[in-house]
Short mmCIF file of N, CA and C in Angstrom, two decimals:
data_model
loop_
_atom_site.label_atom_id
_atom_site.label_comp_id
_atom_site.label_asym_id
_atom_site.label_seq_id
_atom_site.Cartn_x
_atom_site.Cartn_y
_atom_site.Cartn_z
N UNK A 1163 0.83 -1.18 0.00
CA UNK A 1163 0.00 0.00 0.00
C UNK A 1163 0.88 1.24 0.00
N UNK A 1164 0.90 1.93 -1.09
CA UNK A 1164 1.75 3.10 -1.24
C UNK A 1164 1.00 4.33 -0.73
N UNK A 1165 1.63 5.02 0.26
CA UNK A 1165 1.02 6.23 0.80
C UNK A 1165 1.88 7.46 0.55
N UNK A 1166 3.15 7.25 0.15
CA UNK A 1166 4.08 8.35 -0.09
C UNK A 1166 4.74 8.13 -1.46
N UNK A 1167 4.81 9.20 -2.26
CA UNK A 1167 5.43 9.09 -3.58
C UNK A 1167 6.19 10.37 -3.91
N UNK A 1168 7.21 10.21 -4.76
CA UNK A 1168 7.97 11.33 -5.29
C UNK A 1168 7.94 11.22 -6.81
N UNK A 1169 7.66 12.34 -7.47
CA UNK A 1169 7.57 12.37 -8.92
C UNK A 1169 8.41 13.54 -9.42
N UNK A 1170 9.13 13.29 -10.51
CA UNK A 1170 9.90 14.34 -11.16
C UNK A 1170 9.56 14.40 -12.64
N UNK A 1171 10.02 15.44 -13.29
CA UNK A 1171 9.69 15.62 -14.70
C UNK A 1171 10.23 14.49 -15.57
N UNK A 1172 11.28 13.81 -15.11
CA UNK A 1172 11.86 12.73 -15.90
C UNK A 1172 11.13 11.40 -15.74
N UNK A 1173 10.19 11.31 -14.80
CA UNK A 1173 9.46 10.06 -14.58
C UNK A 1173 8.48 9.81 -15.72
N UNK A 1174 8.58 8.63 -16.33
CA UNK A 1174 7.77 8.29 -17.50
C UNK A 1174 6.34 7.92 -17.13
N UNK A 1175 6.17 7.10 -16.10
CA UNK A 1175 4.84 6.59 -15.73
C UNK A 1175 4.27 7.31 -14.51
N UNK A 1176 4.52 8.59 -14.40
CA UNK A 1176 4.12 9.32 -13.22
C UNK A 1176 2.61 9.34 -12.99
N UNK A 1177 1.81 9.19 -14.06
CA UNK A 1177 0.36 9.22 -13.90
C UNK A 1177 -0.17 8.05 -13.09
N UNK A 1178 0.66 7.04 -12.86
CA UNK A 1178 0.24 5.90 -12.04
C UNK A 1178 -0.05 6.30 -10.60
N UNK A 1179 0.42 7.47 -10.17
CA UNK A 1179 0.13 7.90 -8.80
C UNK A 1179 -1.38 8.01 -8.56
N UNK A 1180 -2.14 8.20 -9.62
CA UNK A 1180 -3.60 8.27 -9.51
C UNK A 1180 -4.21 6.92 -9.16
N UNK A 1181 -3.44 5.85 -9.30
CA UNK A 1181 -3.97 4.51 -9.00
C UNK A 1181 -3.63 4.07 -7.58
N UNK A 1182 -2.98 4.93 -6.80
CA UNK A 1182 -2.62 4.59 -5.42
C UNK A 1182 -3.72 5.09 -4.49
N UNK A 1183 -4.63 4.22 -4.05
CA UNK A 1183 -5.78 4.68 -3.25
C UNK A 1183 -5.39 5.23 -1.87
N UNK A 1184 -4.21 4.87 -1.39
CA UNK A 1184 -3.79 5.32 -0.06
C UNK A 1184 -2.77 6.45 -0.10
N UNK A 1185 -2.58 7.05 -1.25
CA UNK A 1185 -1.60 8.12 -1.39
C UNK A 1185 -2.01 9.33 -0.55
N UNK A 1186 -1.16 9.68 0.42
CA UNK A 1186 -1.41 10.82 1.30
C UNK A 1186 -0.34 11.90 1.19
N UNK A 1187 0.84 11.51 0.71
CA UNK A 1187 1.96 12.45 0.66
C UNK A 1187 2.64 12.37 -0.70
N UNK A 1188 2.81 13.54 -1.33
CA UNK A 1188 3.41 13.59 -2.65
C UNK A 1188 4.46 14.69 -2.70
N UNK A 1189 5.62 14.35 -3.25
CA UNK A 1189 6.66 15.33 -3.54
C UNK A 1189 6.79 15.44 -5.05
N UNK A 1190 6.70 16.66 -5.56
CA UNK A 1190 6.93 16.93 -6.97
C UNK A 1190 8.25 17.67 -7.06
N UNK A 1191 9.25 17.02 -7.63
CA UNK A 1191 10.57 17.64 -7.76
C UNK A 1191 10.78 18.06 -9.21
N UNK A 1192 10.92 19.35 -9.43
CA UNK A 1192 11.12 19.91 -10.76
C UNK A 1192 10.06 19.38 -11.73
N UNK A 1193 8.79 19.53 -11.35
CA UNK A 1193 7.72 18.93 -12.15
C UNK A 1193 7.44 19.69 -13.44
N UNK A 1194 6.83 18.97 -14.39
CA UNK A 1194 6.35 19.60 -15.62
C UNK A 1194 5.03 20.31 -15.31
N UNK A 1195 4.61 21.20 -16.21
CA UNK A 1195 3.33 21.89 -16.03
C UNK A 1195 2.17 20.89 -16.02
N UNK A 1196 2.31 19.83 -16.80
CA UNK A 1196 1.28 18.79 -16.84
C UNK A 1196 1.17 18.09 -15.49
N UNK A 1197 2.29 17.80 -14.85
CA UNK A 1197 2.27 17.16 -13.53
C UNK A 1197 1.66 18.09 -12.49
N UNK A 1198 1.99 19.37 -12.56
CA UNK A 1198 1.42 20.33 -11.62
C UNK A 1198 -0.10 20.38 -11.77
N UNK A 1199 -0.59 20.45 -12.99
CA UNK A 1199 -2.03 20.49 -13.23
C UNK A 1199 -2.71 19.21 -12.76
N UNK A 1200 -2.04 18.09 -12.90
CA UNK A 1200 -2.60 16.79 -12.52
C UNK A 1200 -2.83 16.68 -11.02
N UNK A 1201 -2.01 17.36 -10.23
CA UNK A 1201 -2.09 17.28 -8.78
C UNK A 1201 -3.48 17.62 -8.27
N UNK A 1202 -4.17 18.54 -8.90
CA UNK A 1202 -5.48 18.96 -8.41
C UNK A 1202 -6.51 17.84 -8.38
N UNK A 1203 -6.23 16.74 -9.08
CA UNK A 1203 -7.16 15.60 -9.07
C UNK A 1203 -6.88 14.63 -7.92
N UNK A 1204 -5.81 14.84 -7.20
CA UNK A 1204 -5.43 13.94 -6.10
C UNK A 1204 -6.00 14.44 -4.78
N UNK A 1205 -7.31 14.42 -4.66
CA UNK A 1205 -8.03 15.04 -3.56
C UNK A 1205 -7.75 14.39 -2.20
N UNK A 1206 -7.19 13.19 -2.15
CA UNK A 1206 -6.92 12.52 -0.87
C UNK A 1206 -5.61 13.00 -0.22
N UNK A 1207 -4.81 13.73 -0.95
CA UNK A 1207 -3.51 14.15 -0.41
C UNK A 1207 -3.66 14.94 0.88
N UNK A 1208 -2.77 14.62 1.83
CA UNK A 1208 -2.70 15.36 3.09
C UNK A 1208 -1.44 16.22 3.16
N UNK A 1209 -0.39 15.77 2.47
CA UNK A 1209 0.88 16.49 2.48
C UNK A 1209 1.38 16.62 1.05
N UNK A 1210 1.78 17.85 0.69
CA UNK A 1210 2.26 18.13 -0.66
C UNK A 1210 3.53 18.97 -0.56
N UNK A 1211 4.56 18.50 -1.24
CA UNK A 1211 5.83 19.24 -1.31
C UNK A 1211 6.16 19.44 -2.79
N UNK A 1212 6.42 20.68 -3.16
CA UNK A 1212 6.81 21.00 -4.53
C UNK A 1212 8.12 21.75 -4.48
N UNK A 1213 9.09 21.28 -5.27
CA UNK A 1213 10.39 21.95 -5.33
C UNK A 1213 10.73 22.28 -6.79
N UNK A 1214 11.39 23.40 -6.97
CA UNK A 1214 11.91 23.83 -8.27
C UNK A 1214 10.84 23.77 -9.36
N UNK A 1215 9.85 24.65 -9.23
CA UNK A 1215 8.76 24.70 -10.19
C UNK A 1215 8.36 26.16 -10.44
N UNK A 1216 7.62 26.37 -11.54
CA UNK A 1216 7.19 27.72 -11.90
C UNK A 1216 5.71 27.73 -12.31
N UNK A 1217 4.80 27.37 -11.39
CA UNK A 1217 3.39 27.46 -11.75
C UNK A 1217 2.97 28.93 -11.85
N UNK A 1218 2.05 29.22 -12.74
CA UNK A 1218 1.58 30.60 -12.91
C UNK A 1218 0.75 31.07 -11.72
N UNK A 1219 0.07 30.12 -11.07
CA UNK A 1219 -0.72 30.43 -9.88
C UNK A 1219 -0.84 29.18 -9.03
N UNK A 1220 -1.50 29.30 -7.90
CA UNK A 1220 -1.64 28.17 -6.97
C UNK A 1220 -3.07 27.65 -6.92
N UNK A 1221 -3.87 27.97 -7.90
CA UNK A 1221 -5.26 27.53 -7.92
C UNK A 1221 -5.38 26.00 -7.84
N UNK A 1222 -4.43 25.30 -8.41
CA UNK A 1222 -4.49 23.83 -8.39
C UNK A 1222 -4.40 23.30 -6.96
N UNK A 1223 -3.76 24.02 -6.07
CA UNK A 1223 -3.65 23.59 -4.67
C UNK A 1223 -4.95 23.85 -3.93
N UNK A 1224 -5.65 24.92 -4.25
CA UNK A 1224 -6.89 25.28 -3.55
C UNK A 1224 -7.94 24.18 -3.66
N UNK A 1225 -7.85 23.35 -4.69
CA UNK A 1225 -8.82 22.27 -4.87
C UNK A 1225 -8.57 21.09 -3.93
N UNK A 1226 -7.42 21.07 -3.29
CA UNK A 1226 -7.02 19.94 -2.44
C UNK A 1226 -7.37 20.24 -0.98
N UNK A 1227 -8.64 20.16 -0.67
CA UNK A 1227 -9.12 20.58 0.64
C UNK A 1227 -8.76 19.66 1.80
N UNK A 1228 -8.12 18.53 1.52
CA UNK A 1228 -7.66 17.66 2.61
C UNK A 1228 -6.22 17.93 3.02
N UNK A 1229 -5.56 18.86 2.33
CA UNK A 1229 -4.16 19.14 2.64
C UNK A 1229 -4.01 19.68 4.06
N UNK A 1230 -3.08 19.07 4.79
CA UNK A 1230 -2.75 19.51 6.14
C UNK A 1230 -1.38 20.18 6.17
N UNK A 1231 -0.53 19.82 5.21
CA UNK A 1231 0.83 20.35 5.17
C UNK A 1231 1.23 20.64 3.73
N UNK A 1232 1.82 21.83 3.52
CA UNK A 1232 2.30 22.22 2.20
C UNK A 1232 3.71 22.78 2.35
N UNK A 1233 4.60 22.32 1.47
CA UNK A 1233 5.96 22.84 1.40
C UNK A 1233 6.20 23.28 -0.03
N UNK A 1234 6.58 24.55 -0.20
CA UNK A 1234 6.95 25.07 -1.52
C UNK A 1234 8.37 25.60 -1.40
N UNK A 1235 9.30 24.96 -2.10
CA UNK A 1235 10.71 25.35 -2.06
C UNK A 1235 11.18 25.67 -3.48
N UNK A 1236 11.71 26.87 -3.63
CA UNK A 1236 12.18 27.33 -4.94
C UNK A 1236 11.07 27.23 -5.97
N UNK A 1237 9.90 27.68 -5.58
CA UNK A 1237 8.74 27.70 -6.45
C UNK A 1237 8.43 29.16 -6.74
N UNK A 1238 8.49 29.52 -8.00
CA UNK A 1238 8.22 30.91 -8.39
C UNK A 1238 7.28 30.90 -9.57
N UNK A 1239 6.92 32.05 -10.03
CA UNK A 1239 5.99 32.14 -11.15
C UNK A 1239 4.64 32.67 -10.70
N UNK A 1240 4.29 32.51 -9.45
CA UNK A 1240 3.03 33.00 -8.91
C UNK A 1240 3.33 34.16 -7.97
N UNK A 1241 2.32 35.00 -7.74
CA UNK A 1241 2.52 36.10 -6.80
C UNK A 1241 1.39 36.22 -5.78
N UNK A 1242 0.48 35.25 -5.76
CA UNK A 1242 -0.67 35.29 -4.87
C UNK A 1242 -0.72 34.00 -4.05
N UNK A 1243 -0.61 34.14 -2.74
CA UNK A 1243 -0.65 32.97 -1.86
C UNK A 1243 -2.05 32.68 -1.31
N UNK A 1244 -3.04 33.47 -1.69
CA UNK A 1244 -4.38 33.29 -1.12
C UNK A 1244 -4.99 31.90 -1.35
N UNK A 1245 -4.67 31.17 -2.43
CA UNK A 1245 -5.21 29.81 -2.54
C UNK A 1245 -4.77 28.92 -1.37
N UNK A 1246 -3.61 29.20 -0.79
CA UNK A 1246 -3.18 28.43 0.38
C UNK A 1246 -4.05 28.77 1.59
N UNK A 1247 -4.47 30.01 1.69
CA UNK A 1247 -5.34 30.43 2.77
C UNK A 1247 -6.72 29.79 2.72
N UNK A 1248 -7.10 29.27 1.56
CA UNK A 1248 -8.40 28.64 1.39
C UNK A 1248 -8.42 27.18 1.85
N UNK A 1249 -7.26 26.65 2.22
CA UNK A 1249 -7.19 25.25 2.65
C UNK A 1249 -7.60 25.15 4.11
N UNK A 1250 -8.82 24.72 4.36
CA UNK A 1250 -9.38 24.74 5.71
C UNK A 1250 -8.69 23.79 6.69
N UNK A 1251 -8.04 22.75 6.19
CA UNK A 1251 -7.37 21.79 7.08
C UNK A 1251 -5.86 22.03 7.19
N UNK A 1252 -5.36 23.08 6.56
CA UNK A 1252 -3.93 23.35 6.55
C UNK A 1252 -3.43 23.65 7.96
N UNK A 1253 -2.42 22.87 8.40
CA UNK A 1253 -1.84 23.03 9.74
C UNK A 1253 -0.39 23.50 9.69
N UNK A 1254 0.33 23.14 8.61
CA UNK A 1254 1.76 23.48 8.50
C UNK A 1254 2.06 23.98 7.09
N UNK A 1255 2.82 25.09 7.03
CA UNK A 1255 3.16 25.68 5.75
C UNK A 1255 4.60 26.16 5.79
N UNK A 1256 5.39 25.69 4.81
CA UNK A 1256 6.78 26.12 4.67
C UNK A 1256 6.94 26.71 3.28
N UNK A 1257 7.33 27.98 3.23
CA UNK A 1257 7.56 28.67 1.96
C UNK A 1257 9.01 29.10 1.92
N UNK A 1258 9.73 28.63 0.91
CA UNK A 1258 11.15 28.97 0.81
C UNK A 1258 11.47 29.46 -0.59
N UNK A 1259 12.00 30.68 -0.64
CA UNK A 1259 12.45 31.25 -1.90
C UNK A 1259 11.32 31.30 -2.92
N UNK A 1260 10.23 31.95 -2.55
CA UNK A 1260 9.11 32.15 -3.47
C UNK A 1260 9.28 33.57 -4.03
N UNK A 1261 10.02 33.67 -5.09
CA UNK A 1261 10.59 34.92 -5.59
C UNK A 1261 9.61 36.01 -5.99
N UNK A 1262 8.42 35.69 -6.42
CA UNK A 1262 7.51 36.73 -6.89
C UNK A 1262 6.51 37.16 -5.82
N UNK A 1263 6.66 36.66 -4.62
CA UNK A 1263 5.72 36.98 -3.55
C UNK A 1263 6.37 37.92 -2.55
N UNK A 1264 5.66 38.95 -2.18
CA UNK A 1264 6.06 39.81 -1.06
C UNK A 1264 4.85 40.11 -0.18
N UNK A 1265 3.65 39.89 -0.71
CA UNK A 1265 2.41 40.10 0.03
C UNK A 1265 1.88 38.74 0.49
N UNK A 1266 1.96 38.50 1.79
CA UNK A 1266 1.52 37.23 2.35
C UNK A 1266 0.15 37.34 3.03
N UNK A 1267 -0.54 38.46 2.83
CA UNK A 1267 -1.82 38.67 3.50
C UNK A 1267 -2.87 37.64 3.08
N UNK A 1268 -2.70 37.00 1.95
CA UNK A 1268 -3.62 35.95 1.52
C UNK A 1268 -3.65 34.75 2.44
N UNK A 1269 -2.70 34.67 3.35
CA UNK A 1269 -2.68 33.55 4.32
C UNK A 1269 -3.58 33.81 5.51
N UNK A 1270 -4.13 35.00 5.64
CA UNK A 1270 -4.91 35.32 6.83
C UNK A 1270 -6.15 34.45 7.00
N UNK A 1271 -6.60 33.81 5.95
CA UNK A 1271 -7.75 32.91 6.07
C UNK A 1271 -7.38 31.50 6.50
N UNK A 1272 -6.11 31.21 6.64
CA UNK A 1272 -5.65 29.88 7.06
C UNK A 1272 -5.78 29.76 8.58
N UNK A 1273 -7.00 29.71 9.04
CA UNK A 1273 -7.29 29.79 10.48
C UNK A 1273 -6.82 28.59 11.29
N UNK A 1274 -6.55 27.46 10.65
CA UNK A 1274 -6.06 26.29 11.38
C UNK A 1274 -4.55 26.18 11.41
N UNK A 1275 -3.86 27.13 10.79
CA UNK A 1275 -2.40 27.06 10.66
C UNK A 1275 -1.73 27.11 12.03
N UNK A 1276 -0.88 26.10 12.30
CA UNK A 1276 -0.15 26.03 13.57
C UNK A 1276 1.34 26.27 13.39
N UNK A 1277 1.86 25.95 12.21
CA UNK A 1277 3.29 26.09 11.92
C UNK A 1277 3.43 26.88 10.64
N UNK A 1278 4.24 27.94 10.69
CA UNK A 1278 4.49 28.74 9.50
C UNK A 1278 5.96 29.07 9.42
N UNK A 1279 6.55 28.79 8.26
CA UNK A 1279 7.95 29.11 8.00
C UNK A 1279 8.03 29.85 6.68
N UNK A 1280 8.67 31.02 6.70
CA UNK A 1280 8.91 31.79 5.49
C UNK A 1280 10.41 32.03 5.43
N UNK A 1281 11.04 31.52 4.37
CA UNK A 1281 12.50 31.59 4.24
C UNK A 1281 12.90 32.17 2.90
N UNK A 1282 13.98 32.92 2.94
CA UNK A 1282 14.68 33.29 1.72
C UNK A 1282 15.89 32.36 1.64
N UNK A 1283 16.94 32.83 1.03
CA UNK A 1283 18.18 32.06 0.98
C UNK A 1283 19.32 32.97 1.43
N UNK A 1284 20.50 32.42 1.58
CA UNK A 1284 21.64 33.22 2.02
C UNK A 1284 21.97 34.33 1.04
N UNK A 1285 21.70 34.10 -0.24
CA UNK A 1285 22.02 35.12 -1.24
C UNK A 1285 20.82 35.97 -1.68
N UNK A 1286 19.63 35.70 -1.13
CA UNK A 1286 18.44 36.45 -1.50
C UNK A 1286 17.45 36.46 -0.33
N UNK A 1287 17.18 37.64 0.20
CA UNK A 1287 16.24 37.77 1.31
C UNK A 1287 14.81 37.85 0.79
N UNK A 1288 13.95 37.00 1.33
CA UNK A 1288 12.54 36.98 0.94
C UNK A 1288 11.87 38.26 1.43
N UNK A 1289 11.35 39.10 0.53
CA UNK A 1289 10.68 40.32 0.99
C UNK A 1289 9.30 40.00 1.58
N UNK A 1290 8.97 40.72 2.64
CA UNK A 1290 7.65 40.61 3.26
C UNK A 1290 7.14 42.04 3.45
N UNK A 1291 6.06 42.39 2.75
CA UNK A 1291 5.52 43.75 2.80
C UNK A 1291 5.03 44.12 4.20
N UNK A 1292 4.37 43.17 4.85
CA UNK A 1292 3.79 43.43 6.16
C UNK A 1292 3.61 42.10 6.89
N UNK A 1293 3.78 42.14 8.20
CA UNK A 1293 3.54 40.94 9.02
C UNK A 1293 2.17 40.98 9.68
N UNK A 1294 1.35 41.97 9.36
CA UNK A 1294 0.06 42.13 10.02
C UNK A 1294 -0.83 40.89 9.89
N UNK A 1295 -0.73 40.17 8.79
CA UNK A 1295 -1.57 38.98 8.58
C UNK A 1295 -1.35 37.94 9.68
N UNK A 1296 -0.18 37.94 10.30
CA UNK A 1296 0.11 36.96 11.35
C UNK A 1296 -0.87 37.08 12.52
N UNK A 1297 -1.31 38.29 12.81
CA UNK A 1297 -2.22 38.51 13.93
C UNK A 1297 -3.57 37.85 13.77
N UNK A 1298 -3.91 37.43 12.56
CA UNK A 1298 -5.20 36.76 12.32
C UNK A 1298 -5.10 35.24 12.47
N UNK A 1299 -3.89 34.71 12.61
CA UNK A 1299 -3.68 33.26 12.66
C UNK A 1299 -3.73 32.78 14.11
N UNK A 1300 -4.93 32.74 14.66
CA UNK A 1300 -5.15 32.49 16.09
C UNK A 1300 -4.60 31.15 16.59
N UNK A 1301 -4.47 30.17 15.72
CA UNK A 1301 -3.98 28.85 16.13
C UNK A 1301 -2.47 28.70 16.02
N UNK A 1302 -1.77 29.72 15.51
CA UNK A 1302 -0.34 29.63 15.25
C UNK A 1302 0.45 29.36 16.53
N UNK A 1303 1.27 28.30 16.49
CA UNK A 1303 2.09 27.92 17.63
C UNK A 1303 3.57 28.15 17.37
N UNK A 1304 4.00 28.02 16.12
CA UNK A 1304 5.42 28.13 15.77
C UNK A 1304 5.57 29.02 14.55
N UNK A 1305 6.44 30.01 14.65
CA UNK A 1305 6.71 30.92 13.54
C UNK A 1305 8.21 30.96 13.29
N UNK A 1306 8.58 30.74 12.03
CA UNK A 1306 9.98 30.76 11.63
C UNK A 1306 10.15 31.73 10.47
N UNK A 1307 11.07 32.69 10.63
CA UNK A 1307 11.38 33.65 9.59
C UNK A 1307 12.90 33.68 9.42
N UNK A 1308 13.39 33.20 8.30
CA UNK A 1308 14.83 33.16 8.05
C UNK A 1308 15.13 33.81 6.71
N UNK A 1309 16.20 34.60 6.69
CA UNK A 1309 16.60 35.29 5.46
C UNK A 1309 15.43 36.04 4.84
N UNK A 1310 14.78 36.81 5.70
CA UNK A 1310 13.61 37.59 5.31
C UNK A 1310 13.97 39.07 5.35
N UNK A 1311 13.51 39.81 4.37
CA UNK A 1311 13.68 41.27 4.35
C UNK A 1311 12.37 41.87 4.84
N UNK A 1312 12.40 42.42 6.04
CA UNK A 1312 11.18 42.90 6.67
C UNK A 1312 10.91 44.37 6.36
N UNK A 1313 9.69 44.80 6.61
CA UNK A 1313 9.36 46.22 6.43
C UNK A 1313 10.25 47.06 7.34
N UNK A 1314 10.53 48.27 6.94
CA UNK A 1314 11.45 49.13 7.68
C UNK A 1314 10.71 49.99 8.71
N UNK A 1315 10.06 49.34 9.65
CA UNK A 1315 9.43 50.11 10.73
C UNK A 1315 9.65 49.36 12.03
N UNK A 1316 9.74 50.09 13.11
CA UNK A 1316 9.97 49.48 14.41
C UNK A 1316 8.73 48.70 14.84
N UNK A 1317 8.96 47.63 15.59
CA UNK A 1317 7.91 46.75 16.09
C UNK A 1317 7.05 46.16 14.97
N UNK A 1318 7.66 45.61 13.93
CA UNK A 1318 6.86 45.05 12.84
C UNK A 1318 6.07 43.82 13.26
N UNK A 1319 6.31 43.35 14.48
CA UNK A 1319 5.64 42.13 14.92
C UNK A 1319 4.66 42.36 16.07
N UNK A 1320 4.13 43.56 16.19
CA UNK A 1320 3.12 43.85 17.23
C UNK A 1320 1.95 42.87 17.11
N UNK A 1321 1.68 42.40 15.91
CA UNK A 1321 0.59 41.47 15.67
C UNK A 1321 0.76 40.16 16.45
N UNK A 1322 1.99 39.81 16.82
CA UNK A 1322 2.21 38.57 17.57
C UNK A 1322 1.59 38.62 18.96
N UNK A 1323 1.34 39.79 19.47
CA UNK A 1323 0.72 39.93 20.79
C UNK A 1323 -0.69 39.34 20.82
N UNK A 1324 -1.32 39.21 19.67
CA UNK A 1324 -2.67 38.65 19.57
C UNK A 1324 -2.68 37.13 19.61
N UNK A 1325 -1.52 36.51 19.42
CA UNK A 1325 -1.45 35.05 19.24
C UNK A 1325 -1.25 34.36 20.59
N UNK A 1326 -2.33 33.93 21.20
CA UNK A 1326 -2.30 33.33 22.54
C UNK A 1326 -1.70 31.93 22.56
N UNK A 1327 -1.67 31.25 21.42
CA UNK A 1327 -1.12 29.89 21.36
C UNK A 1327 0.35 29.84 20.94
N UNK A 1328 0.89 30.99 20.54
CA UNK A 1328 2.28 31.03 20.07
C UNK A 1328 3.22 30.59 21.18
N UNK A 1329 4.04 29.57 20.89
CA UNK A 1329 4.95 29.05 21.91
C UNK A 1329 6.42 29.14 21.50
N UNK A 1330 6.68 29.27 20.20
CA UNK A 1330 8.07 29.30 19.76
C UNK A 1330 8.22 30.14 18.50
N UNK A 1331 9.29 30.94 18.46
CA UNK A 1331 9.63 31.69 17.27
C UNK A 1331 11.10 31.44 16.96
N UNK A 1332 11.43 31.43 15.68
CA UNK A 1332 12.81 31.28 15.23
C UNK A 1332 13.04 32.31 14.13
N UNK A 1333 13.94 33.25 14.40
CA UNK A 1333 14.23 34.30 13.44
C UNK A 1333 15.72 34.34 13.17
N UNK A 1334 16.08 34.64 11.93
CA UNK A 1334 17.47 34.91 11.62
C UNK A 1334 17.88 36.22 12.29
N UNK A 1335 19.09 36.28 12.79
CA UNK A 1335 19.54 37.47 13.53
C UNK A 1335 19.51 38.74 12.68
N UNK A 1336 19.70 38.64 11.40
CA UNK A 1336 19.70 39.83 10.55
C UNK A 1336 18.32 40.23 10.06
N UNK A 1337 17.28 39.53 10.49
CA UNK A 1337 15.94 39.79 10.00
C UNK A 1337 15.39 41.12 10.51
N UNK A 1338 15.64 41.43 11.77
CA UNK A 1338 15.12 42.64 12.39
C UNK A 1338 16.24 43.37 13.11
N UNK A 1339 16.05 44.67 13.35
CA UNK A 1339 17.01 45.39 14.20
C UNK A 1339 16.99 44.80 15.61
N UNK A 1340 18.08 44.91 16.32
CA UNK A 1340 18.20 44.33 17.66
C UNK A 1340 17.10 44.83 18.60
N UNK A 1341 16.62 46.07 18.38
CA UNK A 1341 15.56 46.61 19.23
C UNK A 1341 14.28 45.76 19.14
N UNK A 1342 14.03 45.18 17.98
CA UNK A 1342 12.83 44.34 17.81
C UNK A 1342 12.95 43.07 18.65
N UNK A 1343 14.14 42.48 18.68
CA UNK A 1343 14.35 41.29 19.50
C UNK A 1343 14.15 41.63 20.98
N UNK A 1344 14.65 42.77 21.41
CA UNK A 1344 14.48 43.20 22.80
C UNK A 1344 13.00 43.46 23.10
N UNK A 1345 12.32 44.08 22.16
CA UNK A 1345 10.90 44.35 22.33
C UNK A 1345 10.11 43.05 22.47
N UNK A 1346 10.41 42.07 21.62
CA UNK A 1346 9.73 40.77 21.69
C UNK A 1346 9.99 40.08 23.02
N UNK A 1347 11.23 40.13 23.50
CA UNK A 1347 11.57 39.51 24.77
C UNK A 1347 10.79 40.15 25.91
N UNK A 1348 10.62 41.46 25.84
CA UNK A 1348 9.88 42.17 26.90
C UNK A 1348 8.38 41.93 26.81
N UNK A 1349 7.83 41.87 25.60
CA UNK A 1349 6.37 41.77 25.42
C UNK A 1349 5.83 40.36 25.47
N UNK A 1350 6.61 39.37 24.99
CA UNK A 1350 6.13 37.97 25.02
C UNK A 1350 7.23 37.07 25.56
N UNK A 1351 7.60 37.25 26.83
CA UNK A 1351 8.70 36.47 27.41
C UNK A 1351 8.41 34.98 27.52
N UNK A 1352 7.14 34.60 27.48
CA UNK A 1352 6.77 33.19 27.60
C UNK A 1352 7.02 32.42 26.30
N UNK A 1353 7.23 33.11 25.21
CA UNK A 1353 7.47 32.46 23.91
C UNK A 1353 8.95 32.16 23.78
N UNK A 1354 9.25 30.90 23.49
CA UNK A 1354 10.64 30.46 23.35
C UNK A 1354 11.27 31.07 22.12
#
């Protein structure tokens, strides 16, 4: 019983994944546009990881309402993350090096989200226009921001004060001015 599969653009018989009735986790590595479009028919998926791809949008993911975890690494071509916010069962989201995105407010509807990671790379900082959307994620327990270029205003994370379930944060040291780290320590000392 196959529940986990990995498919790449070089795989010849990749459409066979549709015949796996217990498939819950799929990794698409450097997928073709045809493989990306095909994913929307795999409604049983709970975990989806896509690496090195350029979909024009994320509408194909919005159809997968059973998804609990999504990982997008080196995925560009889209600029709207709101289809991810439409996933009512989404609990964990990792976004790394999503080059055309700077507005993450489309995630504010992801009310079940418990884990969120937004990463750039060592040679490219992921821009984030505003962190205000974080204040709407009432279930968020863990927040990770690495190699992120934040807005240039003091206390960009005031929204975290609204998150009663937040227990851990992980930030790259260069993400914010040192005053922001001191402010966070003073305002939410219970958060690791």
